[in-house]
Tab-separated table of C-alpha atoms and ligand atoms in Angstrom:
chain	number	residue	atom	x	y	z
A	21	UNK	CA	0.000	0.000	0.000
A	22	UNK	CA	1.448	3.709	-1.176
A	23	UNK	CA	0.779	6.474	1.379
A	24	UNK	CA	-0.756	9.459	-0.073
A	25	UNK	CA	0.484	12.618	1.513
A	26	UNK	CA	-0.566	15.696	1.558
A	27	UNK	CA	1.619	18.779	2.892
A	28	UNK	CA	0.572	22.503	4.402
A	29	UNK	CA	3.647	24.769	3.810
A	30	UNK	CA	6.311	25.054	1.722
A	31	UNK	CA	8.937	27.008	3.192
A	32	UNK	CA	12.021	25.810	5.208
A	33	UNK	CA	9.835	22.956	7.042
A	34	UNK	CA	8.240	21.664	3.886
A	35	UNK	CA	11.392	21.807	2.455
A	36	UNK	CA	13.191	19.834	5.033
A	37	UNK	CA	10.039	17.055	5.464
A	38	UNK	CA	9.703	16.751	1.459
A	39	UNK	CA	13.678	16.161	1.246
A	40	UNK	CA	13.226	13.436	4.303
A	41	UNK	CA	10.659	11.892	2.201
A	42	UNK	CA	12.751	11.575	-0.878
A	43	UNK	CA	15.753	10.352	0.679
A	44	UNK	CA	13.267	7.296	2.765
A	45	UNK	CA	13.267	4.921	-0.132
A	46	UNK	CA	17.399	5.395	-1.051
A	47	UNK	CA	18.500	4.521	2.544
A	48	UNK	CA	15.643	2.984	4.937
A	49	UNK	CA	14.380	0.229	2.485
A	50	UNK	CA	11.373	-0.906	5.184
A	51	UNK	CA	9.952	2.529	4.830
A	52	UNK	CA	6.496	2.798	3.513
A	53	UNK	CA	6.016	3.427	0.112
A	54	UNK	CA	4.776	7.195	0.113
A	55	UNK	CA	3.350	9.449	-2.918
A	56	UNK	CA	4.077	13.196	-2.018
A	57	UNK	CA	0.706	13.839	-2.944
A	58	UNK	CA	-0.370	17.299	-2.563
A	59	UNK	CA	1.122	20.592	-1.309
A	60	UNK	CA	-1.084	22.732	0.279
A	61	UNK	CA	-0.935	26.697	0.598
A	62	UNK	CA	-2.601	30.020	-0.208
A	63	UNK	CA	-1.022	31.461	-3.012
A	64	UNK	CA	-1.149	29.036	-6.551
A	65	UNK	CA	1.757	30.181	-8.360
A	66	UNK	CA	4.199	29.789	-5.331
A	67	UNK	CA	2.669	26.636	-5.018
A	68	UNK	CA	2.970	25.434	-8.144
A	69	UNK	CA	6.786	26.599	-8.130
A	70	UNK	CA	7.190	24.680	-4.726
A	71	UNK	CA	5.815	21.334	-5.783
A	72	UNK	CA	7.253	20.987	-8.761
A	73	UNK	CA	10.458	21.726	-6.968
A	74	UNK	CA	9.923	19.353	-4.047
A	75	UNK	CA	8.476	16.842	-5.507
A	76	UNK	CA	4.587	16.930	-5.382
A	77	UNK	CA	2.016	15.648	-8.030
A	78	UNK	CA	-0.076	18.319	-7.465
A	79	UNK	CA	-1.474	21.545	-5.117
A	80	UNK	CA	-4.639	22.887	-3.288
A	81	UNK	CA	-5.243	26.101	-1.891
A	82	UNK	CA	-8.373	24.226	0.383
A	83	UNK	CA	-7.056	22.073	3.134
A	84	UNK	CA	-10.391	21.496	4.341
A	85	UNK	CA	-10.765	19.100	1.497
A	86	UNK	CA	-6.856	17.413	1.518
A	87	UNK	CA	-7.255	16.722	5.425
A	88	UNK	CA	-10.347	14.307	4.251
A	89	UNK	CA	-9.012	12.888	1.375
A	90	UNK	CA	-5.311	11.933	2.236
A	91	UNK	CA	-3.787	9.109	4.203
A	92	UNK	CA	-1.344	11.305	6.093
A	93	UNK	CA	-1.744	14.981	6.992
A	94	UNK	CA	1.475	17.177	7.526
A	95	UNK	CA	0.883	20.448	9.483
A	96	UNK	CA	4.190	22.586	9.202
A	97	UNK	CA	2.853	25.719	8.162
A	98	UNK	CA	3.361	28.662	10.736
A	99	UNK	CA	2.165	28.093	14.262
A	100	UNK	CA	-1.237	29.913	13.939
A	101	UNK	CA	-2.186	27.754	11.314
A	102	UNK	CA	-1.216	24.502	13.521
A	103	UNK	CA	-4.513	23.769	15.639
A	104	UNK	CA	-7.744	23.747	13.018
A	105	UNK	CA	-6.172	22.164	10.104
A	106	UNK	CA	-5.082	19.287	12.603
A	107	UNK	CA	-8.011	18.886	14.196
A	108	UNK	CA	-10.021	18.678	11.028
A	109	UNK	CA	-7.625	15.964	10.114
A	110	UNK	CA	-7.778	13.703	13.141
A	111	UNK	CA	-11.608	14.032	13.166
A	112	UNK	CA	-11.726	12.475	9.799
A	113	UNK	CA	-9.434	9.747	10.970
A	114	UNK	CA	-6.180	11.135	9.541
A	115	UNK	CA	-3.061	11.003	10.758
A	116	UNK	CA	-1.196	14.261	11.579
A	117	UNK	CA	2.426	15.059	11.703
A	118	UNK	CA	2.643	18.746	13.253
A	119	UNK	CA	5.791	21.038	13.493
A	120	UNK	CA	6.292	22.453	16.579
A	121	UNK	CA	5.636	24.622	18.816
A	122	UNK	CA	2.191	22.048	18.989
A	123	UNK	CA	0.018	25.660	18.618
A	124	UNK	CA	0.841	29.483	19.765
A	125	UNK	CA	-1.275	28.972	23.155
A	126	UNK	CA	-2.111	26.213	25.911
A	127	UNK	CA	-5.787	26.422	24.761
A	128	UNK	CA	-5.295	25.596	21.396
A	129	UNK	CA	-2.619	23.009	22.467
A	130	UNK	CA	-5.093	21.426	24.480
A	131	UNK	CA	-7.758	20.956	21.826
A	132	UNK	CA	-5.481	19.491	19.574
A	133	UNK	CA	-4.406	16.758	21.818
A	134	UNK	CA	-7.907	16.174	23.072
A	135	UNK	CA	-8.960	15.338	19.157
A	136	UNK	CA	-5.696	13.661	19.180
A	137	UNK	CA	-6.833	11.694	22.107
A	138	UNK	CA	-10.196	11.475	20.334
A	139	UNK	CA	-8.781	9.929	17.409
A	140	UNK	CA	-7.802	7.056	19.245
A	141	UNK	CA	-3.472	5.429	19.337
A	142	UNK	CA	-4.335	3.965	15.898
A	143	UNK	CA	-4.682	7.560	14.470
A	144	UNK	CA	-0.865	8.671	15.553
A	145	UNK	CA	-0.786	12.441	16.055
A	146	UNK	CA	3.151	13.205	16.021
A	147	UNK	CA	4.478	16.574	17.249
A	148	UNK	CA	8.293	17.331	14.907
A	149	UNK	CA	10.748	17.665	17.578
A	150	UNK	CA	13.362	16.349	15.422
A	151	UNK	CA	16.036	16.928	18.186
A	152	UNK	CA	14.827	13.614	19.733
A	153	UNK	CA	16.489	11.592	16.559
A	154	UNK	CA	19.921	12.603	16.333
A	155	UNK	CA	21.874	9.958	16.681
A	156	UNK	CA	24.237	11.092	19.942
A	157	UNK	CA	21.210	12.099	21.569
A	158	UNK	CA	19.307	8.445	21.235
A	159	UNK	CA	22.966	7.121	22.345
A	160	UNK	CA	22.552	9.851	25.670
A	161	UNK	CA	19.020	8.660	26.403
A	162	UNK	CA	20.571	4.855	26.609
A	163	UNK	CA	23.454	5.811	28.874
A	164	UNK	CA	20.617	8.114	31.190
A	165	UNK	CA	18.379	4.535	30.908
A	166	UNK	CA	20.392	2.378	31.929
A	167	UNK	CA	21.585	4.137	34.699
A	168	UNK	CA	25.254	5.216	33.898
A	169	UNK	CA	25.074	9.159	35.382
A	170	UNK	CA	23.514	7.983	38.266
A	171	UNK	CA	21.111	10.385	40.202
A	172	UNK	CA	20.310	13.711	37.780
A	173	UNK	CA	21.123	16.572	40.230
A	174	UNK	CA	21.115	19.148	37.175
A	175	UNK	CA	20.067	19.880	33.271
A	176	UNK	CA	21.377	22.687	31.346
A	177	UNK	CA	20.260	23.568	28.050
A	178	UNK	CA	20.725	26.589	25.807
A	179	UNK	CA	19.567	27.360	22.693
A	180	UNK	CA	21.578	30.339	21.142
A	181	UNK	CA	20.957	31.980	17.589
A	182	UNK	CA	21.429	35.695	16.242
A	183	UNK	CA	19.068	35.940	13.033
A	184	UNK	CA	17.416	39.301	14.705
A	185	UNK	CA	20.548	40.965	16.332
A	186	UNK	CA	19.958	43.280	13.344
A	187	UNK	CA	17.023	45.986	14.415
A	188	UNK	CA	16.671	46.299	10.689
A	189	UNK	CA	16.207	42.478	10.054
A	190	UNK	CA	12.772	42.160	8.885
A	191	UNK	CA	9.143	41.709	10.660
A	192	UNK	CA	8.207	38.211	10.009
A	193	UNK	CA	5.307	36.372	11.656
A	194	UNK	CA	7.925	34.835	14.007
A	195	UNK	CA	8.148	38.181	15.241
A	196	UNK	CA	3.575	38.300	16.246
A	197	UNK	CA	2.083	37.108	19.580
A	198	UNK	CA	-1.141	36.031	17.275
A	199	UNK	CA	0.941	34.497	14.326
A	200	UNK	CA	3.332	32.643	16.576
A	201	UNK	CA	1.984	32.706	20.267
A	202	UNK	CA	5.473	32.817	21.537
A	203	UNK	CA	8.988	33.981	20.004
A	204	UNK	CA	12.634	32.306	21.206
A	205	UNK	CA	10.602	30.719	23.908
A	206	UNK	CA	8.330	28.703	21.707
A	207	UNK	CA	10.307	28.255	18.891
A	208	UNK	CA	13.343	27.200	20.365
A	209	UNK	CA	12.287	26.384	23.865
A	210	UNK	CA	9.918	24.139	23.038
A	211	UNK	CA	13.104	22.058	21.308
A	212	UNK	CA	14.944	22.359	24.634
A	213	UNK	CA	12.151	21.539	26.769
A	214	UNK	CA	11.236	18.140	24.768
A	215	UNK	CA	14.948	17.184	25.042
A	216	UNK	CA	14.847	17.535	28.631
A	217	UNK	CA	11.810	15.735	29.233
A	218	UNK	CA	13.155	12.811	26.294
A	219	UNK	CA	16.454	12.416	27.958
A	220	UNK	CA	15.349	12.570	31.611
A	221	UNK	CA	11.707	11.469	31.599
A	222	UNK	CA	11.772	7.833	33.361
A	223	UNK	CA	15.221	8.303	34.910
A	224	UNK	CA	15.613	8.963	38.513
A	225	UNK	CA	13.596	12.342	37.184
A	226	UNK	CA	10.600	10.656	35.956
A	227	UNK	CA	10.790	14.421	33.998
A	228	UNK	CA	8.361	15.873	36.776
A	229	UNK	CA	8.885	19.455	37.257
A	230	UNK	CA	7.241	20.547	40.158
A	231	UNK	CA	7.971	24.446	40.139
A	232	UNK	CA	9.445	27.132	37.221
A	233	UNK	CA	10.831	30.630	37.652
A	234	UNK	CA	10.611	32.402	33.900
A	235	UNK	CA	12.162	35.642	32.689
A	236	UNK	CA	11.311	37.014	29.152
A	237	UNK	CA	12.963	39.793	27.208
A	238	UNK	CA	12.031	41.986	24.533
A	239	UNK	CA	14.742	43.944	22.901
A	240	UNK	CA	13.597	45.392	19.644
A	241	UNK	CA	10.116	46.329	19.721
A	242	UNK	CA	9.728	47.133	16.077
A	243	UNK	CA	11.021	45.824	12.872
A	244	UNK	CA	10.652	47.014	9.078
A	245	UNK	CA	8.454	45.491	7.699
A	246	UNK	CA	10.692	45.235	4.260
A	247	UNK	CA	13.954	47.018	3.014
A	248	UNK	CA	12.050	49.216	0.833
A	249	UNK	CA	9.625	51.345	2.534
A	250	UNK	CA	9.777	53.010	6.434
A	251	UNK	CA	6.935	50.808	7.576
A	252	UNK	CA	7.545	49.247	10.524
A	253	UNK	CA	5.550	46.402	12.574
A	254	UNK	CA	5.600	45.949	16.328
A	255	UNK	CA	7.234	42.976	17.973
A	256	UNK	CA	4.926	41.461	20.254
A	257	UNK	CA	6.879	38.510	21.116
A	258	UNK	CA	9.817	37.688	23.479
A	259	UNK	CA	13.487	37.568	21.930
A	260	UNK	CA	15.067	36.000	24.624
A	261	UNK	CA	14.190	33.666	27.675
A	262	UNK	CA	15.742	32.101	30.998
A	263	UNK	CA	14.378	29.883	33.030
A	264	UNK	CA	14.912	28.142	36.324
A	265	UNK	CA	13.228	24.715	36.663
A	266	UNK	CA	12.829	22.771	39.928
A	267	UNK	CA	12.225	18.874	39.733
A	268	UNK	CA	10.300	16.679	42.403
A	269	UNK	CA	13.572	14.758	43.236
A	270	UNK	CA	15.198	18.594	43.872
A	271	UNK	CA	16.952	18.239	40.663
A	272	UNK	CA	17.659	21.471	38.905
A	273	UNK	CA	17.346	22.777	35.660
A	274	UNK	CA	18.804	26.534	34.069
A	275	UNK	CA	17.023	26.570	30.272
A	276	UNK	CA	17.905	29.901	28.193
A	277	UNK	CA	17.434	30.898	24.355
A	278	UNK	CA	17.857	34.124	22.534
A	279	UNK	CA	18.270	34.998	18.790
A	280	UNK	CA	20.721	37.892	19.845
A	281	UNK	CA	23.535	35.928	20.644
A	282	UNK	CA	25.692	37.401	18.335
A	283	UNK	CA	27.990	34.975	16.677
A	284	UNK	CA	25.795	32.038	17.150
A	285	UNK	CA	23.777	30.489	14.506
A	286	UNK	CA	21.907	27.247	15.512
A	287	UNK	CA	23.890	26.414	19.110
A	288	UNK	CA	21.946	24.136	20.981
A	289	UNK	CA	23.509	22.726	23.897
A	290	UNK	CA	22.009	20.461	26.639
A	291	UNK	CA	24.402	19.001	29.881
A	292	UNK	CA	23.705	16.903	32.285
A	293	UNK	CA	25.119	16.461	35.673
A	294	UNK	CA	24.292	13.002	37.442
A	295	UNK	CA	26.310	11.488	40.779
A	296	UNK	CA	28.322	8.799	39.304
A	297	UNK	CA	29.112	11.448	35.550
A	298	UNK	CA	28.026	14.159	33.224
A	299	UNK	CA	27.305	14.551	29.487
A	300	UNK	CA	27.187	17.034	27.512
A	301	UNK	CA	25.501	17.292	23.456
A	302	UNK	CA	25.888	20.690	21.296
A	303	UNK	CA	24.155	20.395	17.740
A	304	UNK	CA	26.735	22.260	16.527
A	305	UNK	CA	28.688	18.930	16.885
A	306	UNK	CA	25.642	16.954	16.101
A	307	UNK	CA	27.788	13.433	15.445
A	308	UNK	CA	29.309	13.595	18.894
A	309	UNK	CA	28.654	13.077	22.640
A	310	UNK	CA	30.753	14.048	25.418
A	311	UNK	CA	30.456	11.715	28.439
A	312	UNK	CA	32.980	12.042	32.081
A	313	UNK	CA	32.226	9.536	34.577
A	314	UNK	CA	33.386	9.870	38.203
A	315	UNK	CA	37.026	9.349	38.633
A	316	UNK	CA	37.581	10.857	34.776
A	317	UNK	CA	39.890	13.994	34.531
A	318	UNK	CA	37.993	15.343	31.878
A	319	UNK	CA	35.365	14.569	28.841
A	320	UNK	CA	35.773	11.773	26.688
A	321	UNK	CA	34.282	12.601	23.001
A	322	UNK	CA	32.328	9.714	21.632
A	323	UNK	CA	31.736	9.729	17.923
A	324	UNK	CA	28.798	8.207	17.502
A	325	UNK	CA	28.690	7.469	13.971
A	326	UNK	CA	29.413	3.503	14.259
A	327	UNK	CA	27.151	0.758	12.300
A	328	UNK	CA	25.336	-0.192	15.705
A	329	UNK	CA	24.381	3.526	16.465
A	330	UNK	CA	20.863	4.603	15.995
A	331	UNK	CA	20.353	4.652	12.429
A	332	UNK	CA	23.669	4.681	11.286
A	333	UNK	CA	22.903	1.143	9.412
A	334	UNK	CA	21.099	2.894	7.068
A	335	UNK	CA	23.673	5.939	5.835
A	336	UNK	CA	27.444	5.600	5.583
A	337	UNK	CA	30.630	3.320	6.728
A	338	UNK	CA	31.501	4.479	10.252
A	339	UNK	CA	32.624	8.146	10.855
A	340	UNK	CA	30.964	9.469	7.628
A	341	UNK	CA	29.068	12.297	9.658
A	342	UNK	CA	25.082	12.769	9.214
A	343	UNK	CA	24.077	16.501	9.322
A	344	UNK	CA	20.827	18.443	10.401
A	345	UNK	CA	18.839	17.208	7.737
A	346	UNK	CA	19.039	13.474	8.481
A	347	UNK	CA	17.266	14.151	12.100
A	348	UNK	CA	14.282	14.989	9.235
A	349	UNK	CA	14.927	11.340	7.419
A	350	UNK	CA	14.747	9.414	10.845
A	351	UNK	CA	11.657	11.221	12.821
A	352	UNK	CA	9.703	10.908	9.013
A	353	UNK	CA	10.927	6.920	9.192
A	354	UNK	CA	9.357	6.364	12.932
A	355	UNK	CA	6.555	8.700	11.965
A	356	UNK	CA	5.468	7.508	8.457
A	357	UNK	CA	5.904	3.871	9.425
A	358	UNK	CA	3.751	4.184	12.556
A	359	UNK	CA	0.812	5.319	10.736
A	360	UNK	CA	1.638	2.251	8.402
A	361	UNK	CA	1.039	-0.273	11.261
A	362	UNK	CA	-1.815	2.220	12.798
A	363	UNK	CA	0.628	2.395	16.087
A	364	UNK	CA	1.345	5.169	18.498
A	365	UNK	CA	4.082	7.177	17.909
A	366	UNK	CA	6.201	9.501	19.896
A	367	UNK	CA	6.854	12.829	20.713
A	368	UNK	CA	2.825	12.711	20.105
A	369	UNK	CA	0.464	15.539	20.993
A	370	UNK	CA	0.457	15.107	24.796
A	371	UNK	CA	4.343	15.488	24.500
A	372	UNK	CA	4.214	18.777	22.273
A	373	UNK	CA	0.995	19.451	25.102
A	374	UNK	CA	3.560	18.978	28.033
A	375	UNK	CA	6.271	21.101	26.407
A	376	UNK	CA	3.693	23.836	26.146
A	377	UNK	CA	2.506	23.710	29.823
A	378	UNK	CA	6.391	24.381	30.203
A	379	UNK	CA	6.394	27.702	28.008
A	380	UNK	CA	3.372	28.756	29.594
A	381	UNK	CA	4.040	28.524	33.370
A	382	UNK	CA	7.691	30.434	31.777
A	383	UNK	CA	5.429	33.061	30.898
A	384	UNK	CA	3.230	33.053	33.767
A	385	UNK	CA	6.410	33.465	35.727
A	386	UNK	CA	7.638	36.215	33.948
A	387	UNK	CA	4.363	38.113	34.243
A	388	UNK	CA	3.756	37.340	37.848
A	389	UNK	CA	7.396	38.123	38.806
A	390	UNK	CA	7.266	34.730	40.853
A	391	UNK	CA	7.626	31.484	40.784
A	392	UNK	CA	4.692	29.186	38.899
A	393	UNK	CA	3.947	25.840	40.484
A	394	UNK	CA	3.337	23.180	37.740
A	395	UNK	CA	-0.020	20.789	38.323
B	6	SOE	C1	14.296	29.122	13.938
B	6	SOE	O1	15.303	29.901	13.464
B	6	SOE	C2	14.487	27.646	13.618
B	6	SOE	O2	14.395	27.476	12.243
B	6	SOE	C3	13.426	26.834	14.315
B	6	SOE	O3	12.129	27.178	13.890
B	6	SOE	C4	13.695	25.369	14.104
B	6	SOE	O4	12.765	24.598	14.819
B	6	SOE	C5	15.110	25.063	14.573
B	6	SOE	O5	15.393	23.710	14.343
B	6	SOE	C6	16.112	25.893	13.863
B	6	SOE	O6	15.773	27.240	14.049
């Protein structure tokens, strides 16, 4: 049986997803047979452009009808545009496969994992945290499994870019409380939060955070809206975030993102401090881990690009590095062949729902000036 799939947005996600999609059948030969069926968007000719370049038999400007008529729905148009397309699709019995952040507030998050829920485990509803399928990071979450750092005492994770250091880089919906919901927070946070609850949910952690302290910053509050005119638009969402996180066990966690960190382009970091060793992952070094246990003087690098690492079976001979784009290739492998065998798959809507309780009680925190306890 071929897949039909149909796609909402075109841009950098629906480029990255359609690439994943061509690249399934050259490397993971138990993939699903697919058919990028339809590209959904607004505006024809753009989409006409787009699918022929990535790959698609044909367009629609009416999702309402592709939700109904496809096999598999794919939601990675901007975040407004997340929670009604969705939920059309899992009420006609489609599954969904929904970039993240899961929806720009906790209302709309909750609806969508409610008709997620709705939909039944058969119906998978997968949020696109693709951070979970790097390689080094699947080889962290065995060594926090089985035990090897002992008891978590802290988490660290940072998420540093500098696309808007610029006050004349341009508006962009990224930049809208209503478009987006949140700004850094959401669209980066919400990476940094699933990690942390991935890589220490069911350790000693059981990924319970009990309270959060949140600080948010704006620093530009109005961008041009293009090079070629003096209209500007206001920024109505954060740049930057910190945030202090307290687990149930007293573990601690410091989480932090910013786009105006000059100098830094896509550096996400997470470490890890446990009692018997520490590790510590930076995508900017994607194909390696760093891992000290007690007694160590210092961090041994672990290249995790051997045969008998996740997914490496399927690329290159050992030490012939994977890149960004193959996170993309693995989370559309789990995804596509879950909703082949009508499984569950994960990070699923309750886990893009959980990572936006996080963002929320941030900005609660911020807003209160206080600590946020988290049900
Ligand atoms: C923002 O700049 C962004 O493209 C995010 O939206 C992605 O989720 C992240 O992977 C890279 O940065």
């Amino acid at each position: 049986m071929t897949l039909d799939v149909g796609v909402l947005g075109y841009r950098f996600m629906g480029k990255a997803h359609a690439n994943a999609m061509a690249r399934l059948p050259m490397f993971f030969s138990d993939a699903p047979a697919i058919e990028r069926s339809v590209l959904v968007g607004r505006n024809e000719e753009t989409l006409r452009e787009a699918a022929d370049r990535l790959g698609f038999d044909s367009i629609s400007t009416d999702w309402e009808a592709v939700v109904d008529d496809v096999d598999v729905f794919y939601n990675l148009g901007p975040n407004h545009v997340h929670p009604e397309p969705s939920i059309a699709a899992l009420e006609a019995g489609t599954p969904v496969f929904c970039e993240k952040p899961l929806a720009p507030t906790l209302e709309e998050a909750e609806r969508m994992a409610e008709a997620a829920a709705d939909a039944g485990d058969d119906v998978p509803a997968g949020s696109a945290f693709n951070y979970r399928f790097v390689p080094a990071i699947q080889y962290a979450k065995g060594l926090l499994d089985a035990g090897e750092l002992g008891e978590i005492r802290h988490v660290r994770g940072r998420y540093l870019q500098d696309w808007l250091v610029d006050p004349e880089a341009p508006w962009s919906w990224r930049n809208d409380a209503d478009l987006a919901g949140a700004g850094a927070l959401g669209d980066l946070g919400s990476h940094t939060v699933d990690l942390v609850r991935f890589l220490v949910g069911g350790v000693d952690l059981a990924g319970d955070i009990e309270r959060i302290s949140g600080h948010l910053q704006t620093f530009v509050d109005e961008r041009p809206v293009d090079g070629d005119s003096d209209e500007t638009r206001p920024v109505t969402v954060d740049d930057a975030y910190s945030a202090q996180l307290e687990f149930e066990n007293g573990a601690m966690g410091t989480l932090e993102a910013t786009r105006y960190a000059t100098g830094h382009k896509n550096d996400h970091t997470i470490e890890i401090h446990g009692s018997e060793g520490s590790l510590r992952f930076s995508l900017e070094r994607l194909n390696e881990l760093e891992v000290l246990r007690d007694g160590d003087r210092g961090y041994e690098t672990i290249l995790v690009t051997d045969e008998d690492d996740p997914y490496l079976d399927h690329w290159w001979p050992p030490g012939h590095v994977l890149g960004w784009e193959h996170t993309f290739v693995h989370e559309n492998y789990e995804f596509l062949s879950a909703v082949e065998d009508g499984r569950s798959f994960e990070p699923n809507f309750d886990d893009g729902l959980a990572a936006q309780r996080v963002l929320a009680a941030i900005e609660e925190s911020d807003e209160r000036g206080e600590w946020v306890s988290l049900e």
